[in-house]
Amino acid sequence: MSATEHGWLGKLSWESLVFSNFLESPSINEAVASAAGSLVILASIAILGLLTWYRLWGPLWRDWLTSTDHKKIGIMYIVFAIVMLVRGLLEGMVMRAQQAAAPDGFLHADHFAQLFSTHGTIMVFFVAVPFLVGLINFAMPLQIGARDVAFPVLNQISLAVTVSSGILLMVSLVVGQFSTGGWSAYPPYTGGDFSPGVGPDYWIWAIVFSGAGTTLTGINFTVTVYKCRGPGMHLFRMPLFCWTVLCASILMIFAMPPLSVAALMLGLDRYLDFHFFTNDLGGNMMNYANLFWLFGHPEVYLLVLPAYGIFSEVFSTYSAKTLYGYKSLVIATMCIAILSFTVWLHHFFTMGQSPTINIAFGIATMLIAVPTGVKVYDWMATMYRGRIRFTTPMVYAIGFLILFVIGGLSGVILANPTVDFQVHNTLFLVAHFHNVLIPGVLFGILAGYNYWFPKAFGFRLNDKLGRLSAYLWFAGFMLTFFPLYVAGLLGMPRRSFTYADLTFKPYMIVAFIGAMVVLAALITLVVQFLVSIRDRHKTRVPVGDPWDGRSLEWASPAPVPAYNFVELPTVTDRDEFSEAKEHGRAYQRPKNYRDIELPKNNPLGFILCVTSGILMFALVWYIWWLALISALAILIAVIASTFRKETEYIIPASQLEKDTEAWLALVEKSEAVSRDLEDSPRNVGYSKLEL
Amino acid sequence: MNLSSSSKSPGSIGNAHEAAHRDPAVVIFGFWVFMMSDLIFFGVVFAIYITMVGATAGGPGPKELFDFGSLFAQTMLLLTSSLTVGIATVTMRHERSRASFLFWVVITLLLGIGFLTLELYDFSEMASKGGVPSRSGYLSAFFGLVPLHGLHVTFGCLWMLVLIAQVFTMGMGQVVKLRFLRLALFWHFLDLIWIGIFSIVYFGGWVYG
Amino acid sequence: MANEPSFAQHLRSYITGYILSVVLTLAAFAAVLTIGRENKSVLLLVALLGIAQLVVQLKYFLNVTTQREYRDNLALVAFSTLILLIIVLGTVWIMGNLAVRMHATM
Ligand code: HEM
Ligand SMILES: [Cu+2]
């Protein structure tokens, strides 16, 4: 294990490159791997080339990479998550193709194992989390009437380490092999004795660094919601989304440490010959399972709570009604957040502990269904007699309501230990968690994307294509995952690259067809994006309020200026912007203009992104000198940045006056449109009062 | 529920010049939240240690390895440094001379370094008796936890050095003061963790191991 | 900060905390070195002394008190303690039970 065993490049050699395997022993399996590797390289070259061609390096650096603006950081999170989403979905489809083709599939067992490991890791840590963090970053400070998050530079750092971990996963496609131990990476299989390669090390460092980023994000958001609300914004006047953000952030703070500990201990086992989870010398792998799920269960609520928040905003906005049962929704959210710390054992009912313990955790698990049920009824009651418009976000929300309840019910079934003993580790479980993650989290994310897009970029997304994509998602999801419930009940194990029992085959074929529908949905999403950019002149909403929004983020122009609000609004009620519009307090000229101070650009995030990426790569490949240098670089960069004196810049009052007067003039001459015209070119973001 | 009374937000937020993130209350509260996350981090490692107390796999255990004399000395050094960092805080808050402030910071730093030296000496003694992490699950858990605390102390010492440099280059302005307040919190927090370490790791391990 | 305590008051608070902590530490060491050799229940005493010292340091060093000004911190610490207890006690319960059922030493 010492450095002397390897050369100065550690374990790295030409054989580590994915292409060398293909050249040595060409097969479809290797071709798929090489194609994926080439795709990564070609895409990177293309991006670098385009940036150079259009001379975008300067603007990219000034406006994005060094920006401390929460909106821009949010957008960068989302761009990153979308890239990872594409990769994750493609991996899912390759796996579905393999299982549909089995018993004569085209992938080797190891390659299939890498696919489900990266797919799971990516979907959870590099799609769901960063997409939600991005949306929260964008919307939450606007909703609570703040200028930025509590710690803008910290925000940058969180993004930096998340992205560098994601890039590490991309690199693993080209250099070496990723872990074959699943997204949960259970030892002893992932320990040094059984996985001597670099795979688990890729997993460990990606998890440790992105986990640190998520923890810091949690701290940042908690403090922002708790301490940085604008004047008059009492906790119980916050939009529900902010409540869910607060609870999810608390989960980040308290649930990420067990994961970091588990991954670091696994690393100690692998790198320094510790015996936390080994089979010999007193190690105990059950400790890992326990640690992992101490994190794992709160994690799923960390994902779904903000999605609930998005749906709450969507139901209320597109029903043109205040949210029904606001207080009960808040209390339900808090209950879920706390209960989510008391159920982790349901992921290892079969470990061998006593039935008493299983029953205790089984009951705790079922209890979570109660607050969730409360929420479902509240959302339905919000729609009742509302002025409902079936726009894209609303379509997602209704699909969520129906499909998520099914997924939740299959969860209640699994919460029963006796049932779980039967279907544990089968595709029934895979069906269950996709059934909560896709309608719950992914639909929430896509609803939020369609909902807030015009706020971020100043023009609406094409609604027709958006709805088409949503319906394709529904169909694709149902076709892909409902058959897996049956296959699971028939006993088909999860994570199997092939099977001998042909009873499973028809289900796998249907699931593959479903995956192709999902692919169509993904393509539609891309087309929607491109078409919307082409048609942007017809869909601009500069006034800023295209959906007759109810909360403060709609009170400013679209796109939102760097300073968010010329004058921080004084909040008097829940649904503040609705109230303001109703009582003629919206679109008012501020009493006087005053300079605004904002955090300056800072290169720290970018520096840390690069250095932490190099550090992780060096650690994975045992290149100790490089690891040392990059670790020192990180330390020096952080210390040096604390010596900066001028950390703020000022936007002068004259500039504010100019911007605001122009915007108010625009409001003056714009036509207020009714809800029927929401999707027409006449909607410039000025909503007519319809009482 | 109102804006918390300890933050001076209500007045300052309307004032465009006072950006919210520089509000001392926000900064300090943020650091508290960080410490609580770190607390859970430690707590999880403590839990692992407790589950592994018996897992010595025939190797040396607490009875053979622990030196309570050295433990007591370490405890006293750390506890005293918690007092001296407190005195430094008081001199700073009451605007006493910069020299007296720096004096107490340096004393704290020296006590911290003394603690680390003793701890490292302890580890080397343990290693000479065969107490190395690769020997057993129990020793892995021990060396996962106690050096984790030591690493935190090391980080605290580094932070102190940086702050001393900043007192000279940036002066005792609000920025440096706020940083020192956080460092002091961190230092006290590490002493709290140490109470857990000598009670659970050393005493608990010794009595049960 | 109108009613900020004076320099001496402030200092006294830290010194009180220090003296109490020293006493509690000495008591814990003494207990273990005397009764601890044959009696495992000494850990109960150690736990009580440890908790007492935690409370002392939280109050005198970290200013976590029920005073209005510090109530946010108190709530935060209380909530964190709840989660900590769930995690640690839950882990010990589960893994201890497993060890017993597997006749393993824990
Ligand atoms: C709709 C597109 C998707 C398809 C076709 C798909 C397909 C698959 C397949 C085939 C597996 C392996 C199942 C097995 O173990 O046999 C899998 C596992 C998994 N998927 Fe997906 N998936 C999709 C979306 C998602 C999303 C959106 C998420 C999360 C947000 C997700 C999270 C996971 C996780 C955590 C695993 C477990 C990985 C492991 O076993 O370690 N998937 N998926
Ligand atoms: Cu769970």
PDB file of C-alpha atoms and ligand atoms in Angstrom, chain A residues 89 92-93 95-96 99 112 116-117 119-120 123-124 128 182-184 427 430 433-434 437-438 442 473 480-481 493-496 515 518, ligand 1:
ATOM      1  CA  LEU A  89     -30.703   8.494 -17.786  1.00  0.00           C
ATOM      2  CA  GLY A  92     -30.548   3.579 -16.989  1.00  0.00           C
ATOM      3  CA  MET A  93     -31.497   2.906 -20.582  1.00  0.00           C
ATOM      4  CA  MET A  95     -29.222  -1.265 -18.244  1.00  0.00           C
ATOM      5  CA  ARG A  96     -32.800  -1.703 -19.384  1.00  0.00           C
ATOM      6  CA  GLN A  99     -31.953  -6.830 -19.107  1.00  0.00           C
ATOM      7  CA  PHE A 112     -23.383  -3.704 -15.656  1.00  0.00           C
ATOM      8  CA  PHE A 116     -25.938   0.713 -11.669  1.00  0.00           C
ATOM      9  CA  SER A 117     -23.307   2.082  -9.306  1.00  0.00           C
ATOM     10  CA  HIS A 119     -26.370   5.603 -12.190  1.00  0.00           C
ATOM     11  CA  GLY A 120     -27.464   5.460  -8.560  1.00  0.00           C
ATOM     12  CA  MET A 123     -28.939  10.356  -9.782  1.00  0.00           C
ATOM     13  CA  VAL A 124     -28.944  10.904  -6.046  1.00  0.00           C
ATOM     14  CA  ALA A 128     -31.408  15.357  -7.481  1.00  0.00           C
ATOM     15  CA  GLY A 182     -23.737   0.021  -6.018  1.00  0.00           C
ATOM     16  CA  TRP A 183     -24.610   3.520  -4.870  1.00  0.00           C
ATOM     17  CA  SER A 184     -24.491   2.298  -1.273  1.00  0.00           C
ATOM     18  CA  LEU A 427     -36.933  -5.348  -8.334  1.00  0.00           C
ATOM     19  CA  VAL A 430     -36.280  -0.795  -7.357  1.00  0.00           C
ATOM     20  CA  PHE A 433     -37.880   3.882  -4.952  1.00  0.00           C
ATOM     21  CA  HIS A 434     -38.096   4.954  -8.565  1.00  0.00           C
ATOM     22  CA  LEU A 437     -38.004   9.456  -6.712  1.00  0.00           C
ATOM     23  CA  ILE A 438     -39.274  10.069 -10.235  1.00  0.00           C
ATOM     24  CA  LEU A 442     -37.777  14.504 -10.653  1.00  0.00           C
ATOM     25  CA  TRP A 473     -42.546  11.142 -18.621  1.00  0.00           C
ATOM     26  CA  THR A 480     -40.692   1.189 -17.125  1.00  0.00           C
ATOM     27  CA  PHE A 481     -41.370   0.698 -13.484  1.00  0.00           C
ATOM     28  CA  PRO A 493     -33.214  -9.877  -7.759  1.00  0.00           C
ATOM     29  CA  ARG A 494     -32.092  -6.309  -8.274  1.00  0.00           C
ATOM     30  CA  ARG A 495     -28.660  -5.545  -9.709  1.00  0.00           C
ATOM     31  CA  SER A 496     -28.621  -8.719 -11.871  1.00  0.00           C
ATOM     32  CA  ALA A 515     -37.231   3.442 -21.082  1.00  0.00           C
ATOM     33  CA  VAL A 518     -38.443   8.190 -21.223  1.00  0.00           C
TER      34      VAL A 518
HETATM   35  C1  HEM D   1     -36.527   7.124 -15.836  1.00  0.00           C
HETATM   36  C2  HEM D   1     -35.308   6.865 -15.992  1.00  0.00           C
HETATM   37  C3  HEM D   1     -34.598   5.826 -15.164  1.00  0.00           C
HETATM   38  C4  HEM D   1     -34.319   4.565 -15.548  1.00  0.00           C
HETATM   39  C5  HEM D   1     -34.657   3.913 -16.867  1.00  0.00           C
HETATM   40  C6  HEM D   1     -33.629   3.945 -14.463  1.00  0.00           C
HETATM   41  C7  HEM D   1     -33.167   2.652 -14.463  1.00  0.00           C
HETATM   42  C8  HEM D   1     -32.528   2.024 -13.419  1.00  0.00           C
HETATM   43  C9  HEM D   1     -32.043   0.688 -13.412  1.00  0.00           C
HETATM   44  C10 HEM D   1     -32.170  -0.276 -14.577  1.00  0.00           C
HETATM   45  C11 HEM D   1     -31.465   0.437 -12.223  1.00  0.00           C
HETATM   46  C12 HEM D   1     -30.835  -0.844 -11.771  1.00  0.00           C
HETATM   47  C13 HEM D   1     -31.863  -1.690 -11.120  1.00  0.00           C
HETATM   48  C14 HEM D   1     -31.287  -2.948 -10.611  1.00  0.00           C
HETATM   49  O1  HEM D   1     -30.598  -2.886  -9.565  1.00  0.00           O
HETATM   50  O2  HEM D   1     -31.521  -3.981 -11.197  1.00  0.00           O
HETATM   51  C15 HEM D   1     -31.580   1.624 -11.445  1.00  0.00           C
HETATM   52  C16 HEM D   1     -31.109   1.773 -10.159  1.00  0.00           C
HETATM   53  C17 HEM D   1     -31.179   2.942  -9.433  1.00  0.00           C
HETATM   54  N1  HEM D   1     -31.753   4.135  -9.846  1.00  0.00           N
HETATM   55 FE1  HEM D   1     -32.616   4.478 -11.614  1.00  0.00          FE
HETATM   56  N2  HEM D   1     -33.510   4.832 -13.425  1.00  0.00           N
HETATM   57  C18 HEM D   1     -34.100   6.004 -13.821  1.00  0.00           C
HETATM   58  C19 HEM D   1     -34.200   7.172 -13.076  1.00  0.00           C
HETATM   59  C20 HEM D   1     -33.709   7.326 -11.799  1.00  0.00           C
HETATM   60  C21 HEM D   1     -33.826   8.524 -11.016  1.00  0.00           C
HETATM   61  C22 HEM D   1     -34.505   9.801 -11.474  1.00  0.00           C
HETATM   62  C23 HEM D   1     -33.222   8.281  -9.828  1.00  0.00           C
HETATM   63  C24 HEM D   1     -33.020   9.197  -8.631  1.00  0.00           C
HETATM   64  C25 HEM D   1     -33.332  10.412  -8.504  1.00  0.00           C
HETATM   65  C26 HEM D   1     -32.726   6.943  -9.854  1.00  0.00           C
HETATM   66  C27 HEM D   1     -32.037   6.344  -8.808  1.00  0.00           C
HETATM   67  C28 HEM D   1     -31.591   5.038  -8.814  1.00  0.00           C
HETATM   68  C29 HEM D   1     -30.889   4.409  -7.730  1.00  0.00           C
HETATM   69  C30 HEM D   1     -30.501   5.061  -6.399  1.00  0.00           C
HETATM   70  C31 HEM D   1     -30.615   3.093  -8.117  1.00  0.00           C
HETATM   71  C32 HEM D   1     -29.919   2.033  -7.293  1.00  0.00           C
HETATM   72  C33 HEM D   1     -28.533   1.833  -7.768  1.00  0.00           C
HETATM   73  C34 HEM D   1     -27.940   0.682  -7.065  1.00  0.00           C
HETATM   74  O3  HEM D   1     -28.490  -0.407  -7.146  1.00  0.00           O
HETATM   75  O4  HEM D   1     -26.931   0.880  -6.383  1.00  0.00           O
HETATM   76  N3  HEM D   1     -33.036   6.386 -11.071  1.00  0.00           N
HETATM   77  N4  HEM D   1     -32.232   2.608 -12.208  1.00  0.00           N
END
